[in-house]
Amino acid sequence: MPADKISLSPLSAAPVGGVFRVSRVEAECDDTARLKAMGVCIGRKLSLVQSGDPLIVCVVGSRVGMSARLAETVYVELECLPPAAA
């Protein structure tokens, strides 16, 4: 895939165990402030620990719970997937 065609998906649809970089946030002002307080901001790397509602992400070394509604406003780019189980 060409570098200018980056595939973004909402965090709520991301695979568990993947490592992602936040590329876009489409939240309202209050929700954007809440995300920033959790450490979720553009350019930040995070991993998805658990999907669902709430989902759990690991960001800046801490696990944080986030509602599925809020996770739908965070668009991420896949950095890597976990190795397949043997």
MMTF fields as JSON, N, C-alpha, C and O atoms, coordinates in Angstrom:
{
  "mmtfVersion": "1.0.0",
  "mmtfProducer": "UNKNOWN",
  "numBonds": 343,
  "numAtoms": 344,
  "numGroups": 86,
  "numChains": 1,
  "numModels": 1,
  "chainsPerModel": [1],
  "groupsPerChain": [86],
  "chainIdList": ["A"],
  "bondAtomList": [4, 2, 8, 6, 12, 10, 16, 14, 20, 18, 24, 22, 28, 26, 32, 30, 36, 34, 40, 38, 44, 42, 48, 46, 52, 50, 56, 54, 60, 58, 64, 62, 68, 66, 72, 70, 76, 74, 80, 78, 84, 82, 88, 86, 92, 90, 96, 94, 100, 98, 104, 102, 108, 106, 112, 110, 116, 114, 120, 118, 124, 122, 128, 126, 132, 130, 136, 134, 140, 138, 144, 142, 148, 146, 152, 150, 156, 154, 160, 158, 164, 162, 168, 166, 172, 170, 176, 174, 180, 178, 184, 182, 188, 186, 192, 190, 196, 194, 200, 198, 204, 202, 208, 206, 212, 210, 216, 214, 220, 218, 224, 222, 228, 226, 232, 230, 236, 234, 240, 238, 244, 242, 248, 246, 252, 250, 256, 254, 260, 258, 264, 262, 268, 266, 272, 270, 276, 274, 280, 278, 284, 282, 288, 286, 292, 290, 296, 294, 300, 298, 304, 302, 308, 306, 312, 310, 316, 314, 320, 318, 324, 322, 328, 326, 332, 330, 336, 334, 340, 338],
  "bondOrderList": [1, 1, 1, 1, 1, 1, 1, 1, 1, 1, 1, 1, 1, 1, 1, 1, 1, 1, 1, 1, 1, 1, 1, 1, 1, 1, 1, 1, 1, 1, 1, 1, 1, 1, 1, 1, 1, 1, 1, 1, 1, 1, 1, 1, 1, 1, 1, 1, 1, 1, 1, 1, 1, 1, 1, 1, 1, 1, 1, 1, 1, 1, 1, 1, 1, 1, 1, 1, 1, 1, 1, 1, 1, 1, 1, 1, 1, 1, 1, 1, 1, 1, 1, 1, 1],
  "groupList": [{"groupName": "MET", "atomNameList": ["N", "CA", "C", "O"], "elementList": ["N", "C", "C", "O"], "formalChargeList": [0, 0, 0, 0], "bondAtomList": [1, 0, 2, 1, 3, 2], "bondOrderList": [1, 1, 2], "singleLetterCode": "M", "chemCompType": "L-PEPTIDE LINKING"}, {"groupName": "PRO", "atomNameList": ["N", "CA", "C", "O"], "elementList": ["N", "C", "C", "O"], "formalChargeList": [0, 0, 0, 0], "bondAtomList": [1, 0, 2, 1, 3, 2], "bondOrderList": [1, 1, 2], "singleLetterCode": "P", "chemCompType": "L-PEPTIDE LINKING"}, {"groupName": "ALA", "atomNameList": ["N", "CA", "C", "O"], "elementList": ["N", "C", "C", "O"], "formalChargeList": [0, 0, 0, 0], "bondAtomList": [1, 0, 2, 1, 3, 2], "bondOrderList": [1, 1, 2], "singleLetterCode": "A", "chemCompType": "L-PEPTIDE LINKING"}, {"groupName": "ASP", "atomNameList": ["N", "CA", "C", "O"], "elementList": ["N", "C", "C", "O"], "formalChargeList": [0, 0, 0, 0], "bondAtomList": [1, 0, 2, 1, 3, 2], "bondOrderList": [1, 1, 2], "singleLetterCode": "D", "chemCompType": "L-PEPTIDE LINKING"}, {"groupName": "LYS", "atomNameList": ["N", "CA", "C", "O"], "elementList": ["N", "C", "C", "O"], "formalChargeList": [0, 0, 0, 0], "bondAtomList": [1, 0, 2, 1, 3, 2], "bondOrderList": [1, 1, 2], "singleLetterCode": "K", "chemCompType": "L-PEPTIDE LINKING"}, {"groupName": "ILE", "atomNameList": ["N", "CA", "C", "O"], "elementList": ["N", "C", "C", "O"], "formalChargeList": [0, 0, 0, 0], "bondAtomList": [1, 0, 2, 1, 3, 2], "bondOrderList": [1, 1, 2], "singleLetterCode": "I", "chemCompType": "L-PEPTIDE LINKING"}, {"groupName": "SER", "atomNameList": ["N", "CA", "C", "O"], "elementList": ["N", "C", "C", "O"], "formalChargeList": [0, 0, 0, 0], "bondAtomList": [1, 0, 2, 1, 3, 2], "bondOrderList": [1, 1, 2], "singleLetterCode": "S", "chemCompType": "L-PEPTIDE LINKING"}, {"groupName": "LEU", "atomNameList": ["N", "CA", "C", "O"], "elementList": ["N", "C", "C", "O"], "formalChargeList": [0, 0, 0, 0], "bondAtomList": [1, 0, 2, 1, 3, 2], "bondOrderList": [1, 1, 2], "singleLetterCode": "L", "chemCompType": "L-PEPTIDE LINKING"}, {"groupName": "VAL", "atomNameList": ["N", "CA", "C", "O"], "elementList": ["N", "C", "C", "O"], "formalChargeList": [0, 0, 0, 0], "bondAtomList": [1, 0, 2, 1, 3, 2], "bondOrderList": [1, 1, 2], "singleLetterCode": "V", "chemCompType": "L-PEPTIDE LINKING"}, {"groupName": "GLY", "atomNameList": ["N", "CA", "C", "O"], "elementList": ["N", "C", "C", "O"], "formalChargeList": [0, 0, 0, 0], "bondAtomList": [1, 0, 2, 1, 3, 2], "bondOrderList": [1, 1, 2], "singleLetterCode": "G", "chemCompType": "PEPTIDE LINKING"}, {"groupName": "PHE", "atomNameList": ["N", "CA", "C", "O"], "elementList": ["N", "C", "C", "O"], "formalChargeList": [0, 0, 0, 0], "bondAtomList": [1, 0, 2, 1, 3, 2], "bondOrderList": [1, 1, 2], "singleLetterCode": "F", "chemCompType": "L-PEPTIDE LINKING"}, {"groupName": "ARG", "atomNameList": ["N", "CA", "C", "O"], "elementList": ["N", "C", "C", "O"], "formalChargeList": [0, 0, 0, 0], "bondAtomList": [1, 0, 2, 1, 3, 2], "bondOrderList": [1, 1, 2], "singleLetterCode": "R", "chemCompType": "L-PEPTIDE LINKING"}, {"groupName": "GLU", "atomNameList": ["N", "CA", "C", "O"], "elementList": ["N", "C", "C", "O"], "formalChargeList": [0, 0, 0, 0], "bondAtomList": [1, 0, 2, 1, 3, 2], "bondOrderList": [1, 1, 2], "singleLetterCode": "E", "chemCompType": "L-PEPTIDE LINKING"}, {"groupName": "CYS", "atomNameList": ["N", "CA", "C", "O"], "elementList": ["N", "C", "C", "O"], "formalChargeList": [0, 0, 0, 0], "bondAtomList": [1, 0, 2, 1, 3, 2], "bondOrderList": [1, 1, 2], "singleLetterCode": "C", "chemCompType": "L-PEPTIDE LINKING"}, {"groupName": "THR", "atomNameList": ["N", "CA", "C", "O"], "elementList": ["N", "C", "C", "O"], "formalChargeList": [0, 0, 0, 0], "bondAtomList": [1, 0, 2, 1, 3, 2], "bondOrderList": [1, 1, 2], "singleLetterCode": "T", "chemCompType": "L-PEPTIDE LINKING"}, {"groupName": "GLN", "atomNameList": ["N", "CA", "C", "O"], "elementList": ["N", "C", "C", "O"], "formalChargeList": [0, 0, 0, 0], "bondAtomList": [1, 0, 2, 1, 3, 2], "bondOrderList": [1, 1, 2], "singleLetterCode": "Q", "chemCompType": "L-PEPTIDE LINKING"}, {"groupName": "TYR", "atomNameList": ["N", "CA", "C", "O"], "elementList": ["N", "C", "C", "O"], "formalChargeList": [0, 0, 0, 0], "bondAtomList": [1, 0, 2, 1, 3, 2], "bondOrderList": [1, 1, 2], "singleLetterCode": "Y", "chemCompType": "L-PEPTIDE LINKING"}],
  "groupTypeList": [0, 1, 2, 3, 4, 5, 6, 7, 6, 1, 7, 6, 2, 2, 1, 8, 9, 9, 8, 10, 11, 8, 6, 11, 8, 12, 2, 12, 13, 3, 3, 14, 2, 11, 7, 4, 2, 0, 9, 8, 13, 5, 9, 11, 4, 7, 6, 7, 8, 15, 6, 9, 3, 1, 7, 5, 8, 13, 8, 8, 9, 6, 11, 8, 9, 0, 6, 2, 11, 7, 2, 12, 14, 8, 16, 8, 12, 7, 12, 13, 7, 1, 1, 2, 2, 2],
  "groupIdList": [1, 2, 3, 4, 5, 6, 7, 8, 9, 10, 11, 12, 13, 14, 15, 16, 17, 18, 19, 20, 21, 22, 23, 24, 25, 26, 27, 28, 29, 30, 31, 32, 33, 34, 35, 36, 37, 38, 39, 40, 41, 42, 43, 44, 45, 46, 47, 48, 49, 50, 51, 52, 53, 54, 55, 56, 57, 58, 59, 60, 61, 62, 63, 64, 65, 66, 67, 68, 69, 70, 71, 72, 73, 74, 75, 76, 77, 78, 79, 80, 81, 82, 83, 84, 85, 86],
  "secStructList": [7, 7, 6, 6, 7, 7, 7, 3, 3, 3, 4, 4, 4, 1, 7, 6, 6, 7, 3, 3, 3, 3, 3, 3, 3, 7, 7, 7, 2, 2, 2, 2, 2, 2, 2, 2, 2, 2, 6, 7, 7, 6, 6, 7, 3, 3, 3, 3, 3, 3, 7, 1, 1, 1, 3, 3, 3, 3, 3, 6, 6, 3, 3, 3, 3, 3, 7, 2, 2, 2, 2, 6, 6, 3, 3, 3, 3, 3, 3, 3, 7, 7, 7, 7, 7, 7],
  "xCoordList": [0.844, 0.0, 0.89, 1.82, 0.63, 1.437, 1.355, 0.345, 2.441, 2.517, 1.422, 1.021, 0.932, -0.096, -1.503, -2.47, -1.635, -2.921, -2.954, -3.1, -2.821, -2.816, -4.234, -5.175, -4.378, -5.688, -5.956, -5.239, -6.979, -7.361, -8.63, -9.49, -8.733, -9.963, -10.241, -9.322, -11.512, -11.804, -11.208, -11.156, -10.771, -10.189, -11.165, -10.747, -12.452, -13.473, -13.497, -14.009, -12.949, -12.942, -11.557, -11.369, -10.598, -9.224, -9.084, -9.824, -8.131, -7.936, -7.203, -6.261, -7.65, -7.026, -5.577, -5.279, -4.692, -3.281, -2.463, -1.233, -3.129, -2.419, -1.843, -2.324, -0.79, -0.19, -0.543, -0.392, -1.015, -1.538, -0.966, -0.468, -1.05, -0.711, -1.979, -2.657, -2.296, -3.485, -3.23, -2.264, -4.11, -3.959, -4.958, -4.679, -6.139, -7.186, -8.139, -8.401, -8.652, -9.672, -10.823, -10.627, -12.027, -13.212, -14.23, -15.431, -13.752, -14.617, -14.998, -14.344, -16.068, -16.465, -15.404, -14.548, -15.454, -14.443, -14.239, -13.1, -15.317, -15.197, -14.579, -13.749, -14.993, -14.445, -12.972, -12.182, -12.609, -11.208, -10.352, -9.258, -10.834, -10.106, -9.996, -8.953, -11.052, -11.037, -9.999, -9.238, -9.962, -8.979, -7.549, -6.676, -7.323, -5.979, -5.57, -4.408, -6.512, -6.209, -5.823, -5.064, -6.346, -5.996, -4.684, -4.15, -4.164, -2.936, -3.168, -2.216, -4.424, -4.762, -4.827, -5.769, -3.811, -3.761, -3.068, -2.451, -3.171, -2.613, -1.113, -0.376, -0.687, 0.72, 1.102, 2.179, 0.231, 0.531, 0.383, -0.528, 1.285, 1.211, 0.432, 0.606, -0.43, -1.181, -1.439, -1.319, -1.794, -2.159, -3.535, -3.911, -4.266, -5.605, -5.502, -5.11, -5.855, -5.757, -7.043, -7.004, -8.191, -9.502, -10.506, -10.572, -11.284, -12.335, -13.635, -13.711, -14.643, -15.94, -16.302, -15.803, -17.157, -17.589, -17.64, -18.595, -16.653, -15.555, -14.446, -14.299, -13.676, -12.483, -11.309, -11.395, -10.217, -9.043, -7.861, -7.561, -7.192, -5.983, -4.817, -4.984, -3.649, -2.425, -1.804, -1.453, -1.673, -1.119, -0.15, -0.49, 1.038, 2.089, 2.301, 2.488, 2.27, 2.545, 1.412, 1.595, 0.247, -0.901, -2.078, -2.272, -2.855, -4.085, -5.225, -5.393, -6.005, -7.081, -8.348, -8.311, -9.472, -10.763, -11.4, -11.298, -12.064, -12.684, -14.0, -14.063, -15.037, -16.314, -16.179, -15.354, -16.998, -16.993, -17.385, -16.861, -18.306, -18.721, -17.545, -17.375, -16.736, -15.571, -14.52, -13.878, -14.342, -13.356, -13.706, -12.821, -14.987, -15.398, -14.91, -14.882, -14.529, -14.071, -12.56, -12.033, -11.862, -10.399, -10.023, -10.324, -9.358, -8.948, -7.47, -6.634, -7.168, -5.808, -5.282, -6.033, -3.967, -3.234, -2.501, -1.849, -2.597, -1.952, -0.439, 0.084, 0.264, 1.732, 2.19, 3.042, 1.626, 1.952, 0.903, 0.199, 0.822, -0.075, 0.749, 1.948, 0.126, 0.876, 1.221, 0.532, 2.273, 2.597, 1.469, 0.812, 1.25, 0.188, 0.534, 1.695, -0.483, -0.285, 0.115, -0.409, 1.038, 1.545, 0.625, 0.901],
  "yCoordList": [-1.177, 0.0, 1.241, 1.322, 2.209, 3.424, 4.193, 4.15, 4.896, 5.625, 6.682, 7.013, 7.219, 8.257, 7.668, 8.423, 6.353, 5.683, 4.905, 3.682, 5.599, 4.962, 4.549, 5.33, 3.318, 2.796, 3.108, 2.637, 3.895, 4.243, 3.496, 3.25, 3.139, 2.53, 3.082, 3.515, 3.07, 3.517, 2.522, 1.321, 3.021, 2.176, 1.084, -0.023, 1.382, 0.404, -0.816, -1.865, -0.7, -1.811, -2.445, -3.328, -2.014, -2.505, -3.889, -4.228, -4.697, -6.028, -5.984, -5.213, -6.819, -6.914, -7.376, -8.265, -6.765, -7.126, -6.306, -6.339, -5.567, -4.749, -3.495, -3.01, -2.982, -1.711, -0.702, -0.972, 0.459, 1.456, 2.835, 3.102, 3.708, 5.113, 5.911, 5.702, 6.821, 7.665, 8.662, 9.425, 8.651, 9.525, 10.671, 11.741, 10.428, 11.459, 11.251, 10.121, 12.349, 12.296, 13.174, 14.349, 12.606, 13.341, 13.483, 13.318, 13.787, 13.903, 15.362, 16.285, 15.544, 16.877, 17.414, 16.66, 18.682, 19.354, 18.684, 18.432, 18.394, 17.772, 16.379, 16.001, 15.617, 14.276, 14.325, 13.479, 15.304, 15.462, 15.745, 15.198, 16.584, 16.883, 15.629, 15.39, 14.836, 13.584, 12.629, 12.016, 12.499, 11.626, 12.088, 11.277, 13.39, 13.922, 13.649, 13.343, 13.758, 13.475, 12.011, 11.688, 11.118, 9.697, 9.406, 8.302, 10.398, 10.2, 9.842, 9.55, 9.857, 9.507, 10.79, 11.573, 10.995, 12.184, 11.819, 10.759, 12.683, 12.421, 12.16, 12.892, 11.083, 10.696, 9.703, 9.11, 9.511, 8.616, 7.16, 6.808, 6.33, 4.886, 4.255, 4.625, 3.299, 2.579, 1.165, 0.858, 0.311, -1.06, -1.369, -0.872, -2.197, -2.583, -3.872, -4.913, -3.796, -4.926, -5.748, -6.978, -5.05, -5.73, -4.916, -3.694, -5.596, -4.891, -4.987, -5.693, -4.285, -4.31, -2.943, -1.925, -2.924, -1.664, -1.816, -2.389, -1.325, -0.51, -1.369, -2.549, -0.741, -1.402, -0.895, 0.157, -1.638, -1.264, -1.089, -1.961, 0.052, 0.321, 0.522, 0.938, 0.22, 0.509, 1.717, 1.661, 2.796, 4.036, 4.611, 4.746, 4.946, 5.499, 4.624, 5.136, 3.301, 2.38, 2.139, 1.425, 2.714, 2.521, 1.946, 2.242, 1.127, 0.617, 1.565, 1.999, 1.876, 2.851, 2.271, 1.716, 2.395, 1.987, 3.127, 4.292, 2.773, 3.781, 3.22, 2.057, 4.034, 3.571, 3.311, 3.923, 2.397, 2.1, 3.349, 3.587, 4.139, 5.373, 6.315, 6.888, 6.477, 7.351, 6.759, 7.487, 5.434, 4.77, 4.901, 4.835, 5.085, 5.272, 6.595, 6.757, 7.534, 8.848, 8.914, 9.913, 7.848, 7.799, 6.914, 5.72, 7.514, 6.763, 6.436, 7.302, 5.15, 4.659, 4.009, 3.562, 3.979, 3.332, 2.152, 2.308, 0.992, -0.214, -0.102, 0.193, -0.34, -0.392, -1.846, -2.18, -2.715, -4.137, -4.965, -4.472, -6.226, -7.182, -8.097, -8.26, -8.697, -9.642, -10.893, -11.21, -11.605, -12.841, -13.855, -13.902, -14.65, -15.662, -16.736, -17.116, -17.213, -18.271, -19.562, -19.885, -20.283, -21.522, -22.682, -23.794],
  "zCoordList": [0.0, 0.0, 0.0, 0.803, -0.88, -0.916, 0.401, 1.103, 0.718, 1.986, 2.113, 3.229, 0.994, 1.071, 1.224, 1.33, 1.236, 1.391, 2.706, 2.707, 3.794, 5.112, 5.472, 5.33, 5.935, 6.318, 7.788, 8.671, 8.038, 9.402, 9.768, 8.922, 11.035, 11.525, 12.911, 13.606, 13.32, 14.679, 15.676, 15.411, 16.794, 17.83, 18.248, 18.589, 18.224, 18.619, 17.701, 18.092, 16.478, 15.522, 15.381, 14.545, 16.175, 16.074, 16.704, 17.628, 16.205, 16.774, 18.116, 18.297, 19.048, 20.364, 20.206, 19.408, 20.972, 20.948, 19.976, 20.019, 19.096, 18.128, 18.762, 19.786, 18.116, 18.521, 17.438, 16.247, 17.864, 16.942, 17.235, 18.329, 16.23, 16.413, 16.151, 15.145, 17.054, 16.909, 15.789, 15.829, 14.784, 13.624, 13.591, 13.052, 14.183, 14.13, 15.294, 15.706, 15.816, 16.862, 16.397, 16.09, 16.345, 15.885, 17.006, 16.789, 18.191, 19.362, 19.608, 19.121, 20.375, 20.821, 21.779, 22.244, 22.069, 22.885, 24.25, 24.645, 24.968, 26.292, 26.198, 27.025, 25.177, 25.0, 24.587, 25.005, 23.778, 23.388, 24.618, 24.748, 25.507, 26.747, 27.614, 28.223, 27.674, 28.447, 27.873, 28.622, 26.539, 25.887, 26.171, 26.477, 26.066, 26.347, 27.787, 28.055, 28.712, 30.12, 30.32, 31.234, 29.463, 29.521, 28.8, 28.899, 28.073, 27.315, 25.866, 25.142, 25.424, 24.045, 23.228, 23.352, 22.388, 21.544, 20.227, 20.12, 19.247, 17.922, 18.032, 18.692, 17.358, 17.349, 18.432, 18.374, 19.426, 20.557, 20.13, 19.381, 20.614, 20.391, 21.529, 22.689, 21.197, 22.225, 21.753, 20.567, 22.692, 22.332, 22.912, 23.973, 22.189, 22.623, 23.426, 22.899, 24.698, 25.615, 25.594, 25.615, 25.553, 25.604, 24.809, 24.942, 23.984, 23.251, 24.035, 25.041, 23.578, 24.253, 24.785, 24.305, 25.761, 26.353, 27.872, 28.396, 28.575, 28.068, 27.459, 27.779, 26.574, 26.077, 26.895, 27.529, 26.881, 27.669, 26.736, 25.921, 26.867, 26.096, 27.045, 28.191, 26.546, 27.281, 26.594, 25.415, 27.333, 26.794, 27.817, 28.992, 27.378, 28.231, 29.476, 30.579, 29.281, 30.376, 31.352, 32.338, 31.104, 31.999, 31.231, 30.052, 31.909, 31.312, 31.636, 32.776, 30.61, 30.743, 30.135, 29.036, 30.841, 30.317, 29.542, 29.927, 28.436, 27.572, 27.034, 26.637, 27.02, 26.478, 24.976, 24.298, 24.477, 23.046, 22.248, 21.16, 22.798, 22.112, 21.919, 20.843, 22.953, 22.862, 21.929, 21.173, 21.98, 21.124, 19.642, 18.79, 19.33, 17.938, 17.359, 16.139, 18.204, 17.735, 17.553, 17.063, 17.95, 17.861, 16.676, 16.663, 15.674, 14.488, 14.586, 14.843, 14.371, 14.554, 13.283, 12.417, 13.216, 12.134, 12.758, 13.791, 12.155, 12.683, 12.56, 11.486, 13.669, 13.66, 13.572, 12.748, 14.418, 14.342, 15.079, 15.96, 14.694, 15.344, 16.226, 15.999, 17.23, 18.085, 17.282, 16.312, 17.669, 16.948, 17.109, 18.149, 16.093, 16.128, 17.162, 17.314, 17.862, 18.857, 18.144, 17.078, 18.743, 18.125, 18.369, 17.92]
}
